[in-house]
């Protein structure tokens, strides 16, 4: 006799699907008197051996050396800066894990209501410096590594940015996780562990953006904890068959199954033990290497399942201009939301409460429409697996989810083709149809006979093919919907979701103005300024970094000459730091006595980097026509661009090419190079922003009115002593309009102007001669490759959807006002101080507390 095995099971994991907690979260048993029992072994031996956070230099150096020897298997003789970084990071991670375990145990003991933040991006930046500052241990680690022969600055520079995000959406999510931990709120993040990020941006000799994989995981990532015991099976494709038993239940079978495996990243709070969690999912095949196919000579078939599964978490935002890319994006979104919900439900069930109480213990925030599939997925689980009636399931769902909208651009609202949904997620498409039918029936009941309204509000957009409107699904499936700035939230209610406001009532729709964390965007990236603020206010930074309104106490010091002088000196040193960075990385020499003018955003037509570069060309042409005497009165300016364009966004990539080639001409022109320089800094990241922002004198936020939901780079710039050039209304209200330079048309005029462009066009030479001259110079080949830029220039000449021709003259006038203001350095520094002092409203601590109190209904949990 022998034992037998089903050949189909070979290669499949043997672990059960249901996760059993093995590392954290167990509660001790108690005896009859209620006293806790020690689980195993001798309690004293265990407790004597358990460590606390290392706070002394001697224990820190011991921990560092221990990791050099045992984690890295190296010696002092062969340890370089990268090895030193890894040892330091592992040592700091040990400290984080001590607090992380205590936090997890506290949450398990008290079972508070928790919030879960679902975001497809988390633009975390570097972790080591942030962790040291939040732990309050940077000085001790600096001294410790110095005694071991290393510089903490050199070690910090070895870390690569985590490639988990791209722009403001991901950076906002990172700030909110930091603030949640700092405010001691029980909040976890859920995202994806992208192997190659979005892409590494390179610039070709012709000036084109090139995309290369970002291998950020090539070296060991010390900040993640692989949780191989936490995995869930995720299904795609297959068949969905209704049971036909009078219930809405169905079975979903067949298709492809992959494993979602968890990786945990610790999120430390500032000057608190609270250390929350960011759980990232990696996709792996349910069945790995196919040995039978390999032995049969089918080598590609042997790894086909592995490659198919691995592709899901390979890249952030796969190019969706192909059928494969579109399907992969939808796969990503379902894989992530399904794994996250399975994990949340498992944790909830450990509490032992009935499923109907789920919303009393769980709040799920949808950061934009990417996680919207969580709504039909939770309905599927409640109906098909938990056997809940439809009405009960829908009540649970609509009391669990909260939706943040980030755009009012109709073309940017996410939609998925119905045939693709039916193919990839057949059960979810059934549920979406059911939701839509019941929803439209309730709309018709309130607005009988209004067929146009039914068409506008349907979750299914008619056409070929039909499309699922994800923003509408997120809206009706959530308890509350919010925008991210007062103006944006008003536009959401009066434009894209107007019908839903009329149907559901205004109370469901609110506003939470975005915020940023002052820990990273002031203390970490501008430490000299942070120290000056603390010494001037005579308040420890541990206090004001968690209550940014205290910066208002800086206002009286605008009249203190010594304070202004030091304020300006810190700015100058930051400019020299940026110049050094550009010199060492790109080989360019920067004039640090000039005004530093920056625009740092992802490339998009509505953000109007094109307006900026055309303004730079106008400035260049004006300088060329000046006499020597006139040039002496000019304010020297260095203009920096940074940001990535989506790989398939042709016009945005043309804008980058134009910037790079204009820079080549301007920077080599002996007539103007001392008065105007232009640089495109490739591969924009959080780390680059931490150098750029403190050095900047002026920051351009010049999106077409009504198109920018909120923006956070403007807040970072203002917090680190910057003046905002653009139309951010709330910042202007706080800091005073005299400290902001406005230009251009306001939101109410936009649609009328576009109407005029379409039906009563005016030649650009007539409407804006200055802009026409700039466009003609580009077309004539002043910056090379004249024909290449015609598609970009024609977006302005024909239609001009983003109103460059309407705003150009006003924009140039605003830049002239900036020049004039900058020449009065005393008043300029005063404006800078006032701006920083009034930025308290824009802290992510304030924003996350608004979510906690007014949306999620969760409370802070003090870790003893």
PDB file of N, CA, C and O in Angstrom, residues 234-241 251-256 326-338 370 372-374 376-377 380 416-433 468 470 473:
ATOM      1  N   UNK A 234      -7.916  34.853  -4.274  1.00  0.00           N
ATOM      2  CA  UNK A 234      -8.701  35.841  -5.017  1.00  0.00           C
ATOM      3  C   UNK A 234      -9.050  35.250  -6.383  1.00  0.00           C
ATOM      4  O   UNK A 234      -8.163  34.780  -7.097  1.00  0.00           O
ATOM      5  N   UNK A 235     -10.317  35.290  -6.742  1.00  0.00           N
ATOM      6  CA  UNK A 235     -10.791  34.674  -7.987  1.00  0.00           C
ATOM      7  C   UNK A 235     -11.032  35.726  -9.077  1.00  0.00           C
ATOM      8  O   UNK A 235     -11.507  36.835  -8.801  1.00  0.00           O
ATOM      9  N   UNK A 236     -10.733  35.342 -10.309  1.00  0.00           N
ATOM     10  CA  UNK A 236     -11.076  36.131 -11.498  1.00  0.00           C
ATOM     11  C   UNK A 236     -11.757  35.210 -12.516  1.00  0.00           C
ATOM     12  O   UNK A 236     -11.568  33.991 -12.484  1.00  0.00           O
ATOM     13  N   UNK A 237     -12.525  35.839 -13.431  1.00  0.00           N
ATOM     14  CA  UNK A 237     -13.165  35.116 -14.529  1.00  0.00           C
ATOM     15  C   UNK A 237     -14.187  34.102 -13.971  1.00  0.00           C
ATOM     16  O   UNK A 237     -14.803  34.352 -12.955  1.00  0.00           O
ATOM     17  N   UNK A 238     -14.350  32.974 -14.669  1.00  0.00           N
ATOM     18  CA  UNK A 238     -15.265  31.935 -14.211  1.00  0.00           C
ATOM     19  C   UNK A 238     -16.716  32.216 -14.566  1.00  0.00           C
ATOM     20  O   UNK A 238     -17.026  33.029 -15.453  1.00  0.00           O
ATOM     21  N   UNK A 239     -17.627  31.536 -13.836  1.00  0.00           N
ATOM     22  CA  UNK A 239     -19.063  31.659 -14.095  1.00  0.00           C
ATOM     23  C   UNK A 239     -19.786  32.009 -12.799  1.00  0.00           C
ATOM     24  O   UNK A 239     -19.436  31.515 -11.729  1.00  0.00           O
ATOM     25  N   UNK A 240     -20.789  32.844 -12.929  1.00  0.00           N
ATOM     26  CA  UNK A 240     -21.645  33.199 -11.792  1.00  0.00           C
ATOM     27  C   UNK A 240     -23.061  32.746 -12.109  1.00  0.00           C
ATOM     28  O   UNK A 240     -23.635  33.159 -13.121  1.00  0.00           O
ATOM     29  N   UNK A 241     -23.617  31.870 -11.271  1.00  0.00           N
ATOM     30  CA  UNK A 241     -24.956  31.330 -11.500  1.00  0.00           C
ATOM     31  C   UNK A 241     -25.836  31.619 -10.297  1.00  0.00           C
ATOM     32  O   UNK A 241     -25.501  31.254  -9.166  1.00  0.00           O
ATOM     33  N   UNK A 251     -23.644  31.454  -6.988  1.00  0.00           N
ATOM     34  CA  UNK A 251     -22.339  30.797  -6.830  1.00  0.00           C
ATOM     35  C   UNK A 251     -21.402  31.319  -7.916  1.00  0.00           C
ATOM     36  O   UNK A 251     -21.808  31.505  -9.061  1.00  0.00           O
ATOM     37  N   UNK A 252     -20.170  31.540  -7.531  1.00  0.00           N
ATOM     38  CA  UNK A 252     -19.141  32.003  -8.472  1.00  0.00           C
ATOM     39  C   UNK A 252     -18.037  30.953  -8.450  1.00  0.00           C
ATOM     40  O   UNK A 252     -17.442  30.693  -7.388  1.00  0.00           O
ATOM     41  N   UNK A 253     -17.759  30.345  -9.593  1.00  0.00           N
ATOM     42  CA  UNK A 253     -16.807  29.233  -9.633  1.00  0.00           C
ATOM     43  C   UNK A 253     -15.971  29.301 -10.900  1.00  0.00           C
ATOM     44  O   UNK A 253     -16.266  30.062 -11.823  1.00  0.00           O
ATOM     45  N   UNK A 254     -14.932  28.472 -10.920  1.00  0.00           N
ATOM     46  CA  UNK A 254     -14.068  28.399 -12.091  1.00  0.00           C
ATOM     47  C   UNK A 254     -13.138  29.589 -12.202  1.00  0.00           C
ATOM     48  O   UNK A 254     -12.944  30.351 -11.252  1.00  0.00           O
ATOM     49  N   UNK A 255     -12.558  29.748 -13.374  1.00  0.00           N
ATOM     50  CA  UNK A 255     -11.687  30.881 -13.624  1.00  0.00           C
ATOM     51  C   UNK A 255     -10.304  30.707 -13.036  1.00  0.00           C
ATOM     52  O   UNK A 255      -9.811  29.595 -12.828  1.00  0.00           O
ATOM     53  N   UNK A 256      -9.677  31.818 -12.722  1.00  0.00           N
ATOM     54  CA  UNK A 256      -8.304  31.850 -12.200  1.00  0.00           C
ATOM     55  C   UNK A 256      -8.326  32.254 -10.736  1.00  0.00           C
ATOM     56  O   UNK A 256      -9.078  33.141 -10.332  1.00  0.00           O
ATOM     57  N   UNK A 326      -5.831  47.552 -19.725  1.00  0.00           N
ATOM     58  CA  UNK A 326      -7.104  47.891 -19.079  1.00  0.00           C
ATOM     59  C   UNK A 326      -7.556  46.757 -18.162  1.00  0.00           C
ATOM     60  O   UNK A 326      -8.002  46.979 -17.034  1.00  0.00           O
ATOM     61  N   UNK A 327      -7.440  45.514 -18.657  1.00  0.00           N
ATOM     62  CA  UNK A 327      -7.835  44.370 -17.845  1.00  0.00           C
ATOM     63  C   UNK A 327      -6.942  44.234 -16.621  1.00  0.00           C
ATOM     64  O   UNK A 327      -7.420  43.920 -15.520  1.00  0.00           O
ATOM     65  N   UNK A 328      -5.645  44.508 -16.791  1.00  0.00           N
ATOM     66  CA  UNK A 328      -4.721  44.395 -15.667  1.00  0.00           C
ATOM     67  C   UNK A 328      -5.034  45.428 -14.595  1.00  0.00           C
ATOM     68  O   UNK A 328      -4.960  45.143 -13.397  1.00  0.00           O
ATOM     69  N   UNK A 329      -5.403  46.641 -15.010  1.00  0.00           N
ATOM     70  CA  UNK A 329      -5.787  47.662 -14.023  1.00  0.00           C
ATOM     71  C   UNK A 329      -6.993  47.227 -13.208  1.00  0.00           C
ATOM     72  O   UNK A 329      -7.039  47.391 -11.988  1.00  0.00           O
ATOM     73  N   UNK A 330      -7.996  46.691 -13.906  1.00  0.00           N
ATOM     74  CA  UNK A 330      -9.191  46.248 -13.193  1.00  0.00           C
ATOM     75  C   UNK A 330      -8.862  45.069 -12.280  1.00  0.00           C
ATOM     76  O   UNK A 330      -9.379  44.976 -11.151  1.00  0.00           O
ATOM     77  N   UNK A 331      -7.983  44.196 -12.738  1.00  0.00           N
ATOM     78  CA  UNK A 331      -7.530  43.082 -11.891  1.00  0.00           C
ATOM     79  C   UNK A 331      -6.865  43.602 -10.624  1.00  0.00           C
ATOM     80  O   UNK A 331      -7.112  43.104  -9.525  1.00  0.00           O
ATOM     81  N   UNK A 332      -5.995  44.592 -10.791  1.00  0.00           N
ATOM     82  CA  UNK A 332      -5.321  45.185  -9.630  1.00  0.00           C
ATOM     83  C   UNK A 332      -6.330  45.663  -8.608  1.00  0.00           C
ATOM     84  O   UNK A 332      -6.223  45.390  -7.414  1.00  0.00           O
ATOM     85  N   UNK A 333      -7.320  46.401  -9.076  1.00  0.00           N
ATOM     86  CA  UNK A 333      -8.272  47.022  -8.159  1.00  0.00           C
ATOM     87  C   UNK A 333      -9.091  45.970  -7.416  1.00  0.00           C
ATOM     88  O   UNK A 333      -9.337  46.101  -6.215  1.00  0.00           O
ATOM     89  N   UNK A 334      -9.515  44.925  -8.121  1.00  0.00           N
ATOM     90  CA  UNK A 334     -10.295  43.903  -7.420  1.00  0.00           C
ATOM     91  C   UNK A 334      -9.415  43.084  -6.490  1.00  0.00           C
ATOM     92  O   UNK A 334      -9.804  42.785  -5.344  1.00  0.00           O
ATOM     93  N   UNK A 335      -8.243  42.702  -6.943  1.00  0.00           N
ATOM     94  CA  UNK A 335      -7.311  41.920  -6.125  1.00  0.00           C
ATOM     95  C   UNK A 335      -7.066  42.613  -4.782  1.00  0.00           C
ATOM     96  O   UNK A 335      -7.153  41.999  -3.714  1.00  0.00           O
ATOM     97  N   UNK A 336      -6.796  43.899  -4.843  1.00  0.00           N
ATOM     98  CA  UNK A 336      -6.478  44.679  -3.640  1.00  0.00           C
ATOM     99  C   UNK A 336      -7.689  44.842  -2.732  1.00  0.00           C
ATOM    100  O   UNK A 336      -7.605  44.623  -1.515  1.00  0.00           O
ATOM    101  N   UNK A 337      -8.837  45.189  -3.299  1.00  0.00           N
ATOM    102  CA  UNK A 337     -10.010  45.415  -2.451  1.00  0.00           C
ATOM    103  C   UNK A 337     -10.531  44.099  -1.867  1.00  0.00           C
ATOM    104  O   UNK A 337     -10.960  44.054  -0.713  1.00  0.00           O
ATOM    105  N   UNK A 338     -10.475  43.024  -2.659  1.00  0.00           N
ATOM    106  CA  UNK A 338     -10.971  41.741  -2.153  1.00  0.00           C
ATOM    107  C   UNK A 338     -10.090  41.218  -1.026  1.00  0.00           C
ATOM    108  O   UNK A 338     -10.593  40.731  -0.003  1.00  0.00           O
ATOM    109  N   UNK A 370     -10.734  54.274  -7.141  1.00  0.00           N
ATOM    110  CA  UNK A 370     -10.005  53.018  -7.373  1.00  0.00           C
ATOM    111  C   UNK A 370     -10.491  51.854  -6.501  1.00  0.00           C
ATOM    112  O   UNK A 370     -10.549  50.716  -6.982  1.00  0.00           O
ATOM    113  N   UNK A 372     -13.507  51.280  -5.382  1.00  0.00           N
ATOM    114  CA  UNK A 372     -14.970  51.201  -5.372  1.00  0.00           C
ATOM    115  C   UNK A 372     -15.484  49.776  -5.488  1.00  0.00           C
ATOM    116  O   UNK A 372     -16.586  49.459  -5.018  1.00  0.00           O
ATOM    117  N   UNK A 373     -14.707  48.877  -6.096  1.00  0.00           N
ATOM    118  CA  UNK A 373     -15.144  47.484  -6.195  1.00  0.00           C
ATOM    119  C   UNK A 373     -15.339  46.841  -4.826  1.00  0.00           C
ATOM    120  O   UNK A 373     -15.947  45.763  -4.726  1.00  0.00           O
ATOM    121  N   UNK A 374     -14.831  47.475  -3.776  1.00  0.00           N
ATOM    122  CA  UNK A 374     -15.068  46.957  -2.426  1.00  0.00           C
ATOM    123  C   UNK A 374     -16.557  46.932  -2.102  1.00  0.00           C
ATOM    124  O   UNK A 374     -17.010  46.106  -1.299  1.00  0.00           O
ATOM    125  N   UNK A 376     -19.407  46.289  -4.233  1.00  0.00           N
ATOM    126  CA  UNK A 376     -20.042  45.027  -4.652  1.00  0.00           C
ATOM    127  C   UNK A 376     -19.370  43.792  -4.054  1.00  0.00           C
ATOM    128  O   UNK A 376     -20.033  42.762  -3.876  1.00  0.00           O
ATOM    129  N   UNK A 377     -18.078  43.857  -3.730  1.00  0.00           N
ATOM    130  CA  UNK A 377     -17.414  42.709  -3.115  1.00  0.00           C
ATOM    131  C   UNK A 377     -17.973  42.446  -1.715  1.00  0.00           C
ATOM    132  O   UNK A 377     -18.220  41.287  -1.346  1.00  0.00           O
ATOM    133  N   UNK A 380     -21.265  40.879  -2.142  1.00  0.00           N
ATOM    134  CA  UNK A 380     -21.124  39.466  -2.519  1.00  0.00           C
ATOM    135  C   UNK A 380     -20.871  38.601  -1.285  1.00  0.00           C
ATOM    136  O   UNK A 380     -21.492  37.534  -1.114  1.00  0.00           O
ATOM    137  N   UNK A 416     -15.634  51.641 -16.295  1.00  0.00           N
ATOM    138  CA  UNK A 416     -15.140  50.350 -16.792  1.00  0.00           C
ATOM    139  C   UNK A 416     -16.129  49.773 -17.783  1.00  0.00           C
ATOM    140  O   UNK A 416     -17.340  49.772 -17.526  1.00  0.00           O
ATOM    141  N   UNK A 417     -15.630  49.259 -18.904  1.00  0.00           N
ATOM    142  CA  UNK A 417     -16.544  48.661 -19.890  1.00  0.00           C
ATOM    143  C   UNK A 417     -17.301  47.473 -19.302  1.00  0.00           C
ATOM    144  O   UNK A 417     -16.707  46.607 -18.642  1.00  0.00           O
ATOM    145  N   UNK A 418     -18.600  47.435 -19.524  1.00  0.00           N
ATOM    146  CA  UNK A 418     -19.411  46.340 -19.006  1.00  0.00           C
ATOM    147  C   UNK A 418     -18.932  44.976 -19.510  1.00  0.00           C
ATOM    148  O   UNK A 418     -18.848  44.017 -18.720  1.00  0.00           O
ATOM    149  N   UNK A 419     -18.589  44.817 -20.805  1.00  0.00           N
ATOM    150  CA  UNK A 419     -18.099  43.493 -21.254  1.00  0.00           C
ATOM    151  C   UNK A 419     -16.854  43.030 -20.490  1.00  0.00           C
ATOM    152  O   UNK A 419     -16.720  41.837 -20.192  1.00  0.00           O
ATOM    153  N   UNK A 420     -15.965  43.953 -20.169  1.00  0.00           N
ATOM    154  CA  UNK A 420     -14.767  43.590 -19.407  1.00  0.00           C
ATOM    155  C   UNK A 420     -15.150  43.154 -17.997  1.00  0.00           C
ATOM    156  O   UNK A 420     -14.633  42.148 -17.475  1.00  0.00           O
ATOM    157  N   UNK A 421     -16.053  43.901 -17.364  1.00  0.00           N
ATOM    158  CA  UNK A 421     -16.505  43.529 -16.014  1.00  0.00           C
ATOM    159  C   UNK A 421     -17.184  42.167 -16.026  1.00  0.00           C
ATOM    160  O   UNK A 421     -16.950  41.328 -15.145  1.00  0.00           O
ATOM    161  N   UNK A 422     -18.032  41.919 -17.040  1.00  0.00           N
ATOM    162  CA  UNK A 422     -18.733  40.640 -17.105  1.00  0.00           C
ATOM    163  C   UNK A 422     -17.757  39.480 -17.303  1.00  0.00           C
ATOM    164  O   UNK A 422     -17.965  38.380 -16.781  1.00  0.00           O
ATOM    165  N   UNK A 423     -16.681  39.733 -18.030  1.00  0.00           N
ATOM    166  CA  UNK A 423     -15.674  38.696 -18.302  1.00  0.00           C
ATOM    167  C   UNK A 423     -14.804  38.437 -17.078  1.00  0.00           C
ATOM    168  O   UNK A 423     -14.586  37.280 -16.694  1.00  0.00           O
ATOM    169  N   UNK A 424     -14.331  39.512 -16.441  1.00  0.00           N
ATOM    170  CA  UNK A 424     -13.369  39.375 -15.349  1.00  0.00           C
ATOM    171  C   UNK A 424     -14.048  39.117 -14.015  1.00  0.00           C
ATOM    172  O   UNK A 424     -13.569  38.313 -13.207  1.00  0.00           O
ATOM    173  N   UNK A 425     -15.179  39.799 -13.761  1.00  0.00           N
ATOM    174  CA  UNK A 425     -15.862  39.721 -12.459  1.00  0.00           C
ATOM    175  C   UNK A 425     -17.356  39.506 -12.693  1.00  0.00           C
ATOM    176  O   UNK A 425     -18.179  40.407 -12.437  1.00  0.00           O
ATOM    177  N   UNK A 426     -17.731  38.327 -13.170  1.00  0.00           N
ATOM    178  CA  UNK A 426     -19.142  38.121 -13.547  1.00  0.00           C
ATOM    179  C   UNK A 426     -20.116  38.285 -12.385  1.00  0.00           C
ATOM    180  O   UNK A 426     -21.209  38.826 -12.570  1.00  0.00           O
ATOM    181  N   UNK A 427     -19.759  37.842 -11.202  1.00  0.00           N
ATOM    182  CA  UNK A 427     -20.673  37.962 -10.057  1.00  0.00           C
ATOM    183  C   UNK A 427     -20.846  39.426  -9.664  1.00  0.00           C
ATOM    184  O   UNK A 427     -21.955  39.843  -9.306  1.00  0.00           O
ATOM    185  N   UNK A 428     -19.786  40.187  -9.738  1.00  0.00           N
ATOM    186  CA  UNK A 428     -19.873  41.597  -9.343  1.00  0.00           C
ATOM    187  C   UNK A 428     -20.721  42.393 -10.330  1.00  0.00           C
ATOM    188  O   UNK A 428     -21.424  43.324  -9.927  1.00  0.00           O
ATOM    189  N   UNK A 429     -20.663  42.019 -11.599  1.00  0.00           N
ATOM    190  CA  UNK A 429     -21.495  42.714 -12.573  1.00  0.00           C
ATOM    191  C   UNK A 429     -22.971  42.433 -12.308  1.00  0.00           C
ATOM    192  O   UNK A 429     -23.812  43.325 -12.428  1.00  0.00           O
ATOM    193  N   UNK A 430     -23.293  41.192 -11.908  1.00  0.00           N
ATOM    194  CA  UNK A 430     -24.673  40.889 -11.524  1.00  0.00           C
ATOM    195  C   UNK A 430     -25.127  41.785 -10.366  1.00  0.00           C
ATOM    196  O   UNK A 430     -26.232  42.341 -10.378  1.00  0.00           O
ATOM    197  N   UNK A 431     -24.262  41.912  -9.364  1.00  0.00           N
ATOM    198  CA  UNK A 431     -24.607  42.699  -8.180  1.00  0.00           C
ATOM    199  C   UNK A 431     -24.766  44.171  -8.535  1.00  0.00           C
ATOM    200  O   UNK A 431     -25.685  44.849  -8.054  1.00  0.00           O
ATOM    201  N   UNK A 432     -23.886  44.676  -9.408  1.00  0.00           N
ATOM    202  CA  UNK A 432     -23.990  46.080  -9.815  1.00  0.00           C
ATOM    203  C   UNK A 432     -25.301  46.319 -10.551  1.00  0.00           C
ATOM    204  O   UNK A 432     -25.978  47.340 -10.339  1.00  0.00           O
ATOM    205  N   UNK A 433     -25.711  45.389 -11.418  1.00  0.00           N
ATOM    206  CA  UNK A 433     -27.008  45.516 -12.092  1.00  0.00           C
ATOM    207  C   UNK A 433     -28.143  45.536 -11.073  1.00  0.00           C
ATOM    208  O   UNK A 433     -29.089  46.328 -11.187  1.00  0.00           O
ATOM    209  N   UNK A 468     -19.559  51.121 -16.683  1.00  0.00           N
ATOM    210  CA  UNK A 468     -19.959  51.229 -15.279  1.00  0.00           C
ATOM    211  C   UNK A 468     -19.354  52.504 -14.713  1.00  0.00           C
ATOM    212  O   UNK A 468     -18.137  52.703 -14.758  1.00  0.00           O
ATOM    213  N   UNK A 470     -18.032  54.360 -11.932  1.00  0.00           N
ATOM    214  CA  UNK A 470     -17.553  53.986 -10.607  1.00  0.00           C
ATOM    215  C   UNK A 470     -17.797  55.090  -9.573  1.00  0.00           C
ATOM    216  O   UNK A 470     -18.049  54.797  -8.401  1.00  0.00           O
ATOM    217  N   UNK A 473     -21.281  54.671  -8.291  1.00  0.00           N
ATOM    218  CA  UNK A 473     -21.373  53.511  -7.404  1.00  0.00           C
ATOM    219  C   UNK A 473     -20.781  53.841  -6.037  1.00  0.00           C
ATOM    220  O   UNK A 473     -21.360  53.482  -4.995  1.00  0.00           O
TER     221      UNK A 473
END
